[in-house]
Coordinates of N, CA and C and ligand atoms in Angstrom, one line a residue:
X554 N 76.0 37.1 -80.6 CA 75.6 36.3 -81.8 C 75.3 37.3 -82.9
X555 N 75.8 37.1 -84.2 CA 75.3 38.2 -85.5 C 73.7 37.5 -86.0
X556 N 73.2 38.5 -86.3 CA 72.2 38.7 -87.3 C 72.1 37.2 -88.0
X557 N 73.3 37.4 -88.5 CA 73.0 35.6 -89.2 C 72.8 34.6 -88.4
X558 N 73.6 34.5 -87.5 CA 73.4 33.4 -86.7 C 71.8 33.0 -86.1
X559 N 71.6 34.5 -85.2 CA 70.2 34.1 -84.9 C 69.3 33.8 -86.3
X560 N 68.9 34.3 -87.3 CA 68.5 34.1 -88.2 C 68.1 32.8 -88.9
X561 N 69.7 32.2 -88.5 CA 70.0 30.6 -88.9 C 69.4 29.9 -87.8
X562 N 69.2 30.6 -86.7 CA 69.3 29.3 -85.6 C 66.8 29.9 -85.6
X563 N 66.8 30.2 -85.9 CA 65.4 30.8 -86.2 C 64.8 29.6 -87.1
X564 N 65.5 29.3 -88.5 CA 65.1 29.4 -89.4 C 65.1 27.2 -89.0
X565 N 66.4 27.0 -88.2 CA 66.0 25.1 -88.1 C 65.1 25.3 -86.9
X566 N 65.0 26.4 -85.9 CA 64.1 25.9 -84.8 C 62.8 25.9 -85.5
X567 N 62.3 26.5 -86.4 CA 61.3 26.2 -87.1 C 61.0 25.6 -87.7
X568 N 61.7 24.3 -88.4 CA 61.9 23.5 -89.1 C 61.8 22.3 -88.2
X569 N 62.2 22.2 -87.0 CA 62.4 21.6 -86.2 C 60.9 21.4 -85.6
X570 N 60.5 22.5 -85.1 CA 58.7 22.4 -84.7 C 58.1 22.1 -86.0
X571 N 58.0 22.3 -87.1 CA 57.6 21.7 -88.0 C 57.3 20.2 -88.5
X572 N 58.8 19.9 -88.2 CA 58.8 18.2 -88.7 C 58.2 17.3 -87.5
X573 N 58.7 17.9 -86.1 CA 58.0 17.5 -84.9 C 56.4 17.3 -85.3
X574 N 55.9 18.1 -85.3 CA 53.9 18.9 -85.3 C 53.8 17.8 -86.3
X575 N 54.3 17.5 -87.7 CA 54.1 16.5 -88.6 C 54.1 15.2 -88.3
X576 N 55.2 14.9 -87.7 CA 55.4 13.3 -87.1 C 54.2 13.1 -86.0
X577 N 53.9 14.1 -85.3 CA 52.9 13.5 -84.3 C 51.2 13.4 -84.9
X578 N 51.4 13.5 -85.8 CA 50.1 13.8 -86.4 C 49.3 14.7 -86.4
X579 N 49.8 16.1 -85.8 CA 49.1 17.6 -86.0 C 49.4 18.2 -87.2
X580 N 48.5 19.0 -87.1 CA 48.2 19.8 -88.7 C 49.0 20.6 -88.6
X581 N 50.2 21.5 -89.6 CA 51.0 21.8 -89.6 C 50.3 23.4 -89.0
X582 N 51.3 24.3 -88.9 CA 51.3 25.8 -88.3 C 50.2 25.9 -86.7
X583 N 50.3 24.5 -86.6 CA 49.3 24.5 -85.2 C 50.1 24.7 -83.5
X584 N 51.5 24.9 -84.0 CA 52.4 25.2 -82.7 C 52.9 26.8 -82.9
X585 N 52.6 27.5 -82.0 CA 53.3 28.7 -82.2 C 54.7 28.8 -81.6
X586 N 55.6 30.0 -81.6 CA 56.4 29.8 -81.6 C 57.2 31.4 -80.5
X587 N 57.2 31.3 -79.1 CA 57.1 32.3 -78.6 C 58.9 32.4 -78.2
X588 N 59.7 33.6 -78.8 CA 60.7 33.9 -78.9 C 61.4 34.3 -77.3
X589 N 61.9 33.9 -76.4 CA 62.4 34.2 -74.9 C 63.7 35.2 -75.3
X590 N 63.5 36.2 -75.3 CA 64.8 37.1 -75.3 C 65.4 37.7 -73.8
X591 N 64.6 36.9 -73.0 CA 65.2 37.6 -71.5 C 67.1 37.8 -71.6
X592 N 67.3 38.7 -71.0 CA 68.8 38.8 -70.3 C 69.6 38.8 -72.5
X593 N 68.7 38.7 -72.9 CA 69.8 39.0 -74.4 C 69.5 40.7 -75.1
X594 N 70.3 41.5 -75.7 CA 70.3 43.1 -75.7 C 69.1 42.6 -76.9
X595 N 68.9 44.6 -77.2 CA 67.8 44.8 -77.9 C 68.0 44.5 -79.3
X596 N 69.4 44.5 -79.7 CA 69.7 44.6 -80.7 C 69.7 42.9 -81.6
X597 N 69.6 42.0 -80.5 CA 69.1 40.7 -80.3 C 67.7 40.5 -81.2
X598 N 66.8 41.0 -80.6 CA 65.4 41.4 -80.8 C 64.9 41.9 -82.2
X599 N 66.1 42.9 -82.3 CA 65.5 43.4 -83.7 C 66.3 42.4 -85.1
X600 N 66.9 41.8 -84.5 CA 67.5 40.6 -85.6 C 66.4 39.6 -85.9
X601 N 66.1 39.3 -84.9 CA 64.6 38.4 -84.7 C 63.4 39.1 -85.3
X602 N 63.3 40.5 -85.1 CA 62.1 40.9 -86.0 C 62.6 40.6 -87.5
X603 N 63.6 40.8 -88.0 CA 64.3 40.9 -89.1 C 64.2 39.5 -89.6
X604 N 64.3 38.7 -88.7 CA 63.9 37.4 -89.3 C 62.1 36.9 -89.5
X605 N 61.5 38.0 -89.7 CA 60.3 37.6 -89.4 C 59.7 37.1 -87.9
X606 N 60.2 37.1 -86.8 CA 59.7 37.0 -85.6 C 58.6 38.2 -85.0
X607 N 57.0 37.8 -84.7 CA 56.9 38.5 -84.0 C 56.6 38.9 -82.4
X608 N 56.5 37.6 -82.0 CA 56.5 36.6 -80.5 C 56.9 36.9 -79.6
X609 N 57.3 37.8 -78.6 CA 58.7 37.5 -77.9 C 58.1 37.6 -76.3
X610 N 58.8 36.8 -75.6 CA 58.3 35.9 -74.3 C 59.9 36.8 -73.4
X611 N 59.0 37.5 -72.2 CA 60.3 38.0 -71.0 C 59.8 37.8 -69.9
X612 N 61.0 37.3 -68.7 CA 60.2 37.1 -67.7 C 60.6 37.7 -66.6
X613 N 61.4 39.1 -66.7 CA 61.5 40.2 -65.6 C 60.9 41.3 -66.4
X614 N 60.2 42.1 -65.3 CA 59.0 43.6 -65.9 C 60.2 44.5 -66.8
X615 N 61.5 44.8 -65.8 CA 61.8 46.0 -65.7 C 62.5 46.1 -66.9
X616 N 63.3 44.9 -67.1 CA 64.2 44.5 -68.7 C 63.4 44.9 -69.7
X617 N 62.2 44.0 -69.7 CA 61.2 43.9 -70.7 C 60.9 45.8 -71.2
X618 N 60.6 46.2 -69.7 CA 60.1 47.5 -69.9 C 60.9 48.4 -70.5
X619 N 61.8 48.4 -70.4 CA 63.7 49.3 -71.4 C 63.7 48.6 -72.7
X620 N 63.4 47.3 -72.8 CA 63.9 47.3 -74.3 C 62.6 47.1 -75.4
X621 N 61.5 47.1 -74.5 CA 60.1 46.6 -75.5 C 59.6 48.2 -75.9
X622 N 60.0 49.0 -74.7 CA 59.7 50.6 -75.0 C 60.6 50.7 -76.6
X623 N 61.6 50.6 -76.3 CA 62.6 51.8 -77.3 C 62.0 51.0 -78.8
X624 N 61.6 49.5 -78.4 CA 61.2 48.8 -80.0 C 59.7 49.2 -80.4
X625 N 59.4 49.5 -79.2 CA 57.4 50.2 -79.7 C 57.8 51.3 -80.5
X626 N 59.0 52.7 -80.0 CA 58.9 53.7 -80.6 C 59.2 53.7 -81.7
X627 N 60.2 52.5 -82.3 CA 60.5 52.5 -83.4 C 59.8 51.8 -84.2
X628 N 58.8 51.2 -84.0 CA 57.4 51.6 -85.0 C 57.3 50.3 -85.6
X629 N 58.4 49.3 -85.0 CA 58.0 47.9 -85.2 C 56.8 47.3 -85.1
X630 N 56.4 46.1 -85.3 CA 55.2 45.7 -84.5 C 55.5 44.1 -84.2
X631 N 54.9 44.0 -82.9 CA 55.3 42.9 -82.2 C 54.7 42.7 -81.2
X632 N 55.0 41.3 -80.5 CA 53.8 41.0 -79.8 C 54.6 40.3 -78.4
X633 N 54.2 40.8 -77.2 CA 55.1 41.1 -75.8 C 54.3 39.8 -75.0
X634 N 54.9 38.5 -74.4 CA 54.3 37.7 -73.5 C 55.4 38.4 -72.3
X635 N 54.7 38.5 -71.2 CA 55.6 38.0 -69.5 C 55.0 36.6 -69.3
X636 N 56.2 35.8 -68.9 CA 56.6 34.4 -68.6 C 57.1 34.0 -67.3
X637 N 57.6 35.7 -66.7 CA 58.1 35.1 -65.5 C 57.0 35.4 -64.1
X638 N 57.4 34.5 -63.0 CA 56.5 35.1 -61.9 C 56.6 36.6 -61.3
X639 N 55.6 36.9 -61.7 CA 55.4 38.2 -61.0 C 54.7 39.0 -59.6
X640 N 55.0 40.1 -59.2 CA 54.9 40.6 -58.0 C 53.7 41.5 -58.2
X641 N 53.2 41.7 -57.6 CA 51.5 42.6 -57.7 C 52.2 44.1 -57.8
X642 N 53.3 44.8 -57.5 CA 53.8 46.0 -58.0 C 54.2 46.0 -59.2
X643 N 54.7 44.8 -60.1 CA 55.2 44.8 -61.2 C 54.1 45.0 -62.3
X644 N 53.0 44.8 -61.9 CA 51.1 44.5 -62.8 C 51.0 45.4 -63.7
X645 N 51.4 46.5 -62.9 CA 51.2 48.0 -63.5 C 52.0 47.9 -65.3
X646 N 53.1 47.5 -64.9 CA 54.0 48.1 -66.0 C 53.6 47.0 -67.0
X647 N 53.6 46.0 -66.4 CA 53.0 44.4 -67.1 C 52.1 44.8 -68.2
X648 N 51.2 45.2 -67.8 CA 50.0 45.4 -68.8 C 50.3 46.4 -69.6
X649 N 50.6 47.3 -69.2 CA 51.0 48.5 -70.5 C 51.6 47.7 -71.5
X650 N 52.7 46.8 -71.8 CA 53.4 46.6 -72.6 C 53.2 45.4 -73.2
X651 N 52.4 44.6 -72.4 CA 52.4 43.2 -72.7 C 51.1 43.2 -73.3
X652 N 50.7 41.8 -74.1 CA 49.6 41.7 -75.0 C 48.8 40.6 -73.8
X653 N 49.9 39.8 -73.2 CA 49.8 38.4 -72.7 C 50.4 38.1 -71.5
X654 N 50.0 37.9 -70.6 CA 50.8 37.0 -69.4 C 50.5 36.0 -68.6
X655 N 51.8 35.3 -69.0 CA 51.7 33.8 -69.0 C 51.7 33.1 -67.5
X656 N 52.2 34.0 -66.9 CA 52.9 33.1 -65.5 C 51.6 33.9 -64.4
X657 N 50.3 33.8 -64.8 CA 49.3 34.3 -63.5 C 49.1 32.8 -62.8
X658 N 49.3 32.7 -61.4 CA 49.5 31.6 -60.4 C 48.8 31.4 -59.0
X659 N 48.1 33.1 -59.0 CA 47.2 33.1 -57.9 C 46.4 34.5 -58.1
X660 N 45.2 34.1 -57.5 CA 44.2 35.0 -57.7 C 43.8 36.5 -57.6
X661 N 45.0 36.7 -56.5 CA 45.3 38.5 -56.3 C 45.7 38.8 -57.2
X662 N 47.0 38.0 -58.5 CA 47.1 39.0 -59.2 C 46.4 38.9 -60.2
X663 N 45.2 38.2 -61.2 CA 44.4 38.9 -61.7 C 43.2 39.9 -61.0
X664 N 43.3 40.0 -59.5 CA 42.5 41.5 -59.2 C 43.1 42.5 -59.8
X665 N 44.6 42.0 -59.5 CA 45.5 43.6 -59.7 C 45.8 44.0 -61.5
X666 N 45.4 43.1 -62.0 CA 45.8 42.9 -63.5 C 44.5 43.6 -64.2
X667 N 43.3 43.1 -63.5 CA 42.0 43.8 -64.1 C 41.9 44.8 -63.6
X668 N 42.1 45.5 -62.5 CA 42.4 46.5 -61.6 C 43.0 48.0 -63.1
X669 N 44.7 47.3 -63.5 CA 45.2 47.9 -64.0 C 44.6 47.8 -65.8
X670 N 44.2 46.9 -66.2 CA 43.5 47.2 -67.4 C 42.3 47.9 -67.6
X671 N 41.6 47.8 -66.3 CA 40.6 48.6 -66.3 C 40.9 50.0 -66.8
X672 N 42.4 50.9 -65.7 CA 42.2 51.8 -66.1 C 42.5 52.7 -67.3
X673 N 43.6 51.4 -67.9 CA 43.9 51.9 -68.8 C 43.1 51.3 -70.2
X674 N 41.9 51.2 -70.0 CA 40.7 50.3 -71.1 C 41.6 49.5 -71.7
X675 N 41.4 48.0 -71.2 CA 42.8 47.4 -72.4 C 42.4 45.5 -71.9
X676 N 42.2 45.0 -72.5 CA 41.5 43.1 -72.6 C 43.2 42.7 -72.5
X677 N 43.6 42.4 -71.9 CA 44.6 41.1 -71.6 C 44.7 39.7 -71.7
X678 N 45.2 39.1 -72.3 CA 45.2 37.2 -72.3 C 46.2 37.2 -71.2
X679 N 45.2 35.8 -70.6 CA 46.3 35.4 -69.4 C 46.5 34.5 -69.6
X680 N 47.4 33.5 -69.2 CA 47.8 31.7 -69.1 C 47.5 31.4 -67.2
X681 N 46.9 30.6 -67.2 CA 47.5 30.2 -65.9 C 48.4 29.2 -65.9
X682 N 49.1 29.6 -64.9 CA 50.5 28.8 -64.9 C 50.5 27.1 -63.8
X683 N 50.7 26.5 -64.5 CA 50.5 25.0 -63.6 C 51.9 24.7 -63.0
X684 N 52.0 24.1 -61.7 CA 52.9 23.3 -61.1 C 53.3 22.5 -61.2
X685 N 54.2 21.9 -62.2 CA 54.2 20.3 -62.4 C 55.7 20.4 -62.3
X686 N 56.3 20.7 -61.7 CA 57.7 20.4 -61.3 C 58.0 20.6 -60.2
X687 N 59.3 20.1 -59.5 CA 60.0 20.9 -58.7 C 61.1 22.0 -58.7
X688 N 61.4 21.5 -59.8 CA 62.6 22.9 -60.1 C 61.9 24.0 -60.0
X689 N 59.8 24.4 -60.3 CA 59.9 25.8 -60.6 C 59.4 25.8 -59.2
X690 N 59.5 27.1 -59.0 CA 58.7 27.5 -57.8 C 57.2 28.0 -57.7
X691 N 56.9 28.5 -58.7 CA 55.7 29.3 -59.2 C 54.4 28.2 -59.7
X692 N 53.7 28.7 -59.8 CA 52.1 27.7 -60.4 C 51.5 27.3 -59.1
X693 N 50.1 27.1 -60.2 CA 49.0 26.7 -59.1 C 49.1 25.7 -58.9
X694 N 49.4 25.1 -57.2 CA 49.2 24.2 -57.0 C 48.9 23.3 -56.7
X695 N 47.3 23.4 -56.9 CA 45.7 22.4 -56.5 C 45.0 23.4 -57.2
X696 N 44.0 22.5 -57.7 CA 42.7 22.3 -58.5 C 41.9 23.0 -57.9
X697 N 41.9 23.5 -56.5 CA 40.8 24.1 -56.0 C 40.8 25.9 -55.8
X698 N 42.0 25.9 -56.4 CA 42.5 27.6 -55.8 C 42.4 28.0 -57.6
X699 N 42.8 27.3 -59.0 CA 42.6 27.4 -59.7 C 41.3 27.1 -60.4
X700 N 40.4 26.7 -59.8 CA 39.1 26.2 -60.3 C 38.2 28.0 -59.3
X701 N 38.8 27.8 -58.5 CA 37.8 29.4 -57.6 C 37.9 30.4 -59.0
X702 N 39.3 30.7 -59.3 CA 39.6 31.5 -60.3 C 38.8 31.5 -61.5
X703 N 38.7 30.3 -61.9 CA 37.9 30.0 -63.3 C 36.8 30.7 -63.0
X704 N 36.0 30.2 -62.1 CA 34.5 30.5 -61.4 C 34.3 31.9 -61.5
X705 N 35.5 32.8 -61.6 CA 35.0 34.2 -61.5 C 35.2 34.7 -62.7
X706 N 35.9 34.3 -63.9 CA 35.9 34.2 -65.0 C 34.6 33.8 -65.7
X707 N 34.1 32.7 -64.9 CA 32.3 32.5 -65.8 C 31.5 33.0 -64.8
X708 N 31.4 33.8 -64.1 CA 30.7 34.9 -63.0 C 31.4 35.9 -63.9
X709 N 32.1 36.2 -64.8 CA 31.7 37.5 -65.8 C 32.6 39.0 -64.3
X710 N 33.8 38.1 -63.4 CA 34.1 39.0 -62.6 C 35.0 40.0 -63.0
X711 N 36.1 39.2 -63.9 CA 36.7 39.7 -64.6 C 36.6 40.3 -66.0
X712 N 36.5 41.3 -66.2 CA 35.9 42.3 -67.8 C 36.9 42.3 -68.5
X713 N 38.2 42.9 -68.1 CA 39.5 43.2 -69.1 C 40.4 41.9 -69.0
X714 N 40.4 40.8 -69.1 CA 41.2 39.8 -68.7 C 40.2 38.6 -69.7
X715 N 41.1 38.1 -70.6 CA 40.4 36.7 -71.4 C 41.1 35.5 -71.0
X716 N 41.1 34.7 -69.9 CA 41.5 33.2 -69.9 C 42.4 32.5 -71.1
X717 N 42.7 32.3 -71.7 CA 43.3 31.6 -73.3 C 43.9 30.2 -72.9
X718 N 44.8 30.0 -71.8 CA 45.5 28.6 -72.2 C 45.9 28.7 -70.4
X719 N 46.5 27.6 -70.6 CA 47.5 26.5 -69.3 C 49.1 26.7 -69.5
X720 N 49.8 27.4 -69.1 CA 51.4 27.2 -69.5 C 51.9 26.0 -68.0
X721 N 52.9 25.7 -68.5 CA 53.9 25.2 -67.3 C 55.3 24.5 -68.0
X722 N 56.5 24.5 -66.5 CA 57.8 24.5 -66.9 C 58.1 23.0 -66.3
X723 N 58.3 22.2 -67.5 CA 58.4 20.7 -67.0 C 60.0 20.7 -65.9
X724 N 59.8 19.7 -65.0 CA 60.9 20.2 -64.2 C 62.6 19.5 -64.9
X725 N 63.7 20.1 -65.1 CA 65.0 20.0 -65.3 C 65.0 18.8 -65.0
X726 N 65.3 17.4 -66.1 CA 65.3 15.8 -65.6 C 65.6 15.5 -67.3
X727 N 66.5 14.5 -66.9 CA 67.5 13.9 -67.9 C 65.9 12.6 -68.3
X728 N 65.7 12.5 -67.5 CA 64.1 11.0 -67.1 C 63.0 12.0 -68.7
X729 N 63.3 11.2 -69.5 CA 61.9 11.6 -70.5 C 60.6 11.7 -69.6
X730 N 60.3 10.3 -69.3 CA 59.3 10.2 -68.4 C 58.5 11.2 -67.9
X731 N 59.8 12.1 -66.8 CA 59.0 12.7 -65.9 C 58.7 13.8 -66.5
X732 N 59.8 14.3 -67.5 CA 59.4 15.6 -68.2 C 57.5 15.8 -69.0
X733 N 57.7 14.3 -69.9 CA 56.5 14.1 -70.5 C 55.2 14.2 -69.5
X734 N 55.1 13.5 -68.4 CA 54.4 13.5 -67.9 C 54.0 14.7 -67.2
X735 N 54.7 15.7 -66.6 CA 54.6 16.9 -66.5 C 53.6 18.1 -67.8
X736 N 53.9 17.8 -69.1 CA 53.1 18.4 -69.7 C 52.0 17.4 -70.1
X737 N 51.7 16.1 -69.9 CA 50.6 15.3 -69.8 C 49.7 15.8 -68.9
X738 N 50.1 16.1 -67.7 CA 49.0 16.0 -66.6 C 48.9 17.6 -66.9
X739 N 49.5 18.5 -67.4 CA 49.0 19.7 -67.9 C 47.7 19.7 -68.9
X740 N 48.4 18.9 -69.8 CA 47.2 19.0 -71.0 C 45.6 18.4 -70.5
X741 N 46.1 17.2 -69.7 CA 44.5 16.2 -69.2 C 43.9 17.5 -68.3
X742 N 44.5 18.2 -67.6 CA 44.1 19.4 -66.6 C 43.1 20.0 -67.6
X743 N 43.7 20.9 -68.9 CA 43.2 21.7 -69.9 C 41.8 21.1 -70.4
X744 N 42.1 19.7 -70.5 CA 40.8 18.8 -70.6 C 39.9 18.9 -70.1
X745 N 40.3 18.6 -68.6 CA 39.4 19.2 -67.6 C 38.3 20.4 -67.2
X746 N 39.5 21.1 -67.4 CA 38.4 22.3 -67.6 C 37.7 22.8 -68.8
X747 N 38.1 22.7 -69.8 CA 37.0 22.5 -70.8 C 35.9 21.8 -70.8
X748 N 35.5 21.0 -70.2 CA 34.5 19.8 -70.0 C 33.9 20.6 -68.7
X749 N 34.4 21.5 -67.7 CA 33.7 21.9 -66.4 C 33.4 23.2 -66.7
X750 N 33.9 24.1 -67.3 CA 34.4 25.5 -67.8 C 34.4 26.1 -69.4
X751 N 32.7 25.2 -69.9 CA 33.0 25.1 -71.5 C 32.7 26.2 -72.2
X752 N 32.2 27.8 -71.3 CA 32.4 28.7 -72.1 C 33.2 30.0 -71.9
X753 N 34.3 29.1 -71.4 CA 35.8 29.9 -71.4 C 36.9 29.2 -72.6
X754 N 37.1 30.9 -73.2 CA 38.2 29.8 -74.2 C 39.6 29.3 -73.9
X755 N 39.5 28.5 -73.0 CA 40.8 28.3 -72.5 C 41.4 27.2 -73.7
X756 N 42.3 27.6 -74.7 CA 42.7 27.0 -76.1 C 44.1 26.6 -75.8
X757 N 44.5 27.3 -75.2 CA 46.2 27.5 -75.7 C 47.1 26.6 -74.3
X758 N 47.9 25.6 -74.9 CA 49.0 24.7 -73.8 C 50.3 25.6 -74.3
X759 N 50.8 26.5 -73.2 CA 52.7 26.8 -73.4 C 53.1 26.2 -72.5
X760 N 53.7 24.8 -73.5 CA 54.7 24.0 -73.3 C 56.0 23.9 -73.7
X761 N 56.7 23.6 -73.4 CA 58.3 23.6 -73.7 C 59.2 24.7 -73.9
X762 N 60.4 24.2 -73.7 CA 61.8 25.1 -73.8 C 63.2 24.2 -74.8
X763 N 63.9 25.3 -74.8 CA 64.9 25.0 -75.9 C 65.3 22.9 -75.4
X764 N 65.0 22.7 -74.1 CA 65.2 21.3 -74.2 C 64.7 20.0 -74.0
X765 N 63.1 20.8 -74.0 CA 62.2 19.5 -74.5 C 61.0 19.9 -75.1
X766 N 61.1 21.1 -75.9 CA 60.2 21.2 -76.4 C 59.8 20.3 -77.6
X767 N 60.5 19.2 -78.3 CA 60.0 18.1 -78.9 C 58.9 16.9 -78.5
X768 N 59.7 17.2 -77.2 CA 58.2 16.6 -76.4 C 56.8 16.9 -75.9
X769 N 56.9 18.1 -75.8 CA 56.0 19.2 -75.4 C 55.0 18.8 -76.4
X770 N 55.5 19.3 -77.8 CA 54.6 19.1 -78.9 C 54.4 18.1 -78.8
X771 N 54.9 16.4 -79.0 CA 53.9 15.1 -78.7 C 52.7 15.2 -77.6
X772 N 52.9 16.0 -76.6 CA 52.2 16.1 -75.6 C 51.1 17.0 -75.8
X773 N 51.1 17.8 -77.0 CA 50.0 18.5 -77.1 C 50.0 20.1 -77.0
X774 N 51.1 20.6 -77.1 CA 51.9 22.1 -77.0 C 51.3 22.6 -78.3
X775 N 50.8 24.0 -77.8 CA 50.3 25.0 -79.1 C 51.5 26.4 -79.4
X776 N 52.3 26.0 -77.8 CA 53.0 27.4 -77.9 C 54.4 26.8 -77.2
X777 N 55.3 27.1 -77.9 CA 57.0 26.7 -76.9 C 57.4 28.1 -76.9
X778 N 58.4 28.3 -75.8 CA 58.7 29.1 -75.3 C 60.4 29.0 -75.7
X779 N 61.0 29.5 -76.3 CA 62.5 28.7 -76.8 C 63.2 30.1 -76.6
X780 N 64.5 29.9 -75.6 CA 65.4 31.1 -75.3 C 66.9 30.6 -76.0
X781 N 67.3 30.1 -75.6 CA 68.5 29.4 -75.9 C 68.9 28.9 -77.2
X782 N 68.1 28.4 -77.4 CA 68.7 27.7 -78.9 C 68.2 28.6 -80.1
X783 N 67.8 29.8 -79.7 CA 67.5 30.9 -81.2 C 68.2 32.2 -80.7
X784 N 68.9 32.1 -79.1 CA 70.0 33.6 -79.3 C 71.0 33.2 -78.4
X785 N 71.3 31.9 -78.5 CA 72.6 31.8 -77.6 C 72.5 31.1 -75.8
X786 N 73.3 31.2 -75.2 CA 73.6 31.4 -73.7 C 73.3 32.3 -73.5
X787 N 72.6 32.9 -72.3 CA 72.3 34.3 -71.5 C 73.4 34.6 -71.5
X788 N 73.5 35.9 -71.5 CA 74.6 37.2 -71.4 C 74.6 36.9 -69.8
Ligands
LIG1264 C1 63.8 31.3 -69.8 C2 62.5 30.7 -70.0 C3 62.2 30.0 -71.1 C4 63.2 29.7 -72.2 O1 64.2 28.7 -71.8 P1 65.3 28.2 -72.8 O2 65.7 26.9 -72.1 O3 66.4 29.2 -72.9 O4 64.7 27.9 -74.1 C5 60.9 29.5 -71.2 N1 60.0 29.7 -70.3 C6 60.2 30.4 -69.2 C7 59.1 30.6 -68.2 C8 61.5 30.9 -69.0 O5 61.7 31.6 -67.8

């Protein structure tokens, strides 16, 4: 894709979360807007900085780590989510580069996440990642394996790691329905623990993708995650 195109295709998906956020009765600039450049080159990336983007959401370490390096050196600034499930060997490299990671699903890997911030003195935002489909394989499954986690978060266990939000991937379904309800029973969750867990800032729902994130935002989305429809088909 050229420069223009992503540019252009930047400039309606924004417009598009805009008019969405308005119609539902949210206050405008209240959905962020996290850029998925997985599997698209670097030169992708810096079209997108170019367009004012500074967001960008990857969800393999090693890609992330080749092309987020060469854009740090060059003196841009920008802001790194991991989105995809990760492996307790990948933590390491995770945290170096990333500001945010979105896809934490079980409790060993924020040991291994504060483990690795520790030593490199460095506060991380995490998402915990919810289950509400079958297509994904990843997320917490029950309320009791993610509520232990919370508990060590207000037990003050974790020092370099800040809670922030709930992500989850509504599952692949033509059925509005099921999609909706997928980031429904996310957001009522978010509810939940705010009301159990009221001095953790858990603020932030990443909801949606290039093909329901219109609904995501009726449902209460502060952050979409959009690959496709701002750089194309995956390479
Ligand atoms: C790839 C991916 C996205 C973006 O998907 P699109 O359909 O291309 O917009 C969002 N979230 C996660 C976790 C992903 O892996």
């Amino acid at each position: 894709m050229t420069e223009e195109q992503i540019r252009s295709n930047f400039n309606s998906v924004k417009e598009q979360i805009e008019e969405t956020v308005l119609k539902a009765g949210r206050s405008p600039g209240s959905v962020k807007l996290c850029a998925v450049s997985k599997f698209h080159p670097v030169e992708d990336v810096y079209a997108a900085l170019n367009s004012g983007q500074a967001l960008f959401g990857e969800n393999r370490v090693q890609e992330a780590y080749s092309k987020f390096t060469e854009l740090r050196n060059s003196g841009k600034s920008f802001e790194l989510h991991i989105i995809g499930s990760l492996q307790l060997n990948k933590v390491k490299k995770s945290v170096e580069i990333a500001s945010c990671i979105q896809s934490v699903d079980r409790d060993e890997l924020l040991v291994e996440i504060e483990k690795h911030c520790a030593k490199i003195n460095k506060t991380i935002d995490v998402f915990f990642e919810i289950h509400t489909g079958e297509d994904s394989k990843s997320g917490y499954t029950d309320k009791t394996s993610l509520f232990a986690s919370l508990e060590k978060f207000e037990k003050g266990i974790y020092t370099h790691i800040k809670p922030i939000g709930l992500m989850t991937m509504a599952p692949f379904s033509k059925d509005e329905n099921i999609v909706r309800n997928s980031f429904r029973t996310t957001r009522l969750l978010k509810e939940e623990i705010n009301a159990k867990f009221p001095d953790l800032p858990i603020s932030e729902l990443s909801m949606g993708m290039s093909g329901d994130y219109k609904i995501a935002i009726q449902e209460g989305s502060t952050m979409v995650r959009i690959g496709t429809a701002l750089f194309g088909e995956r390479c």
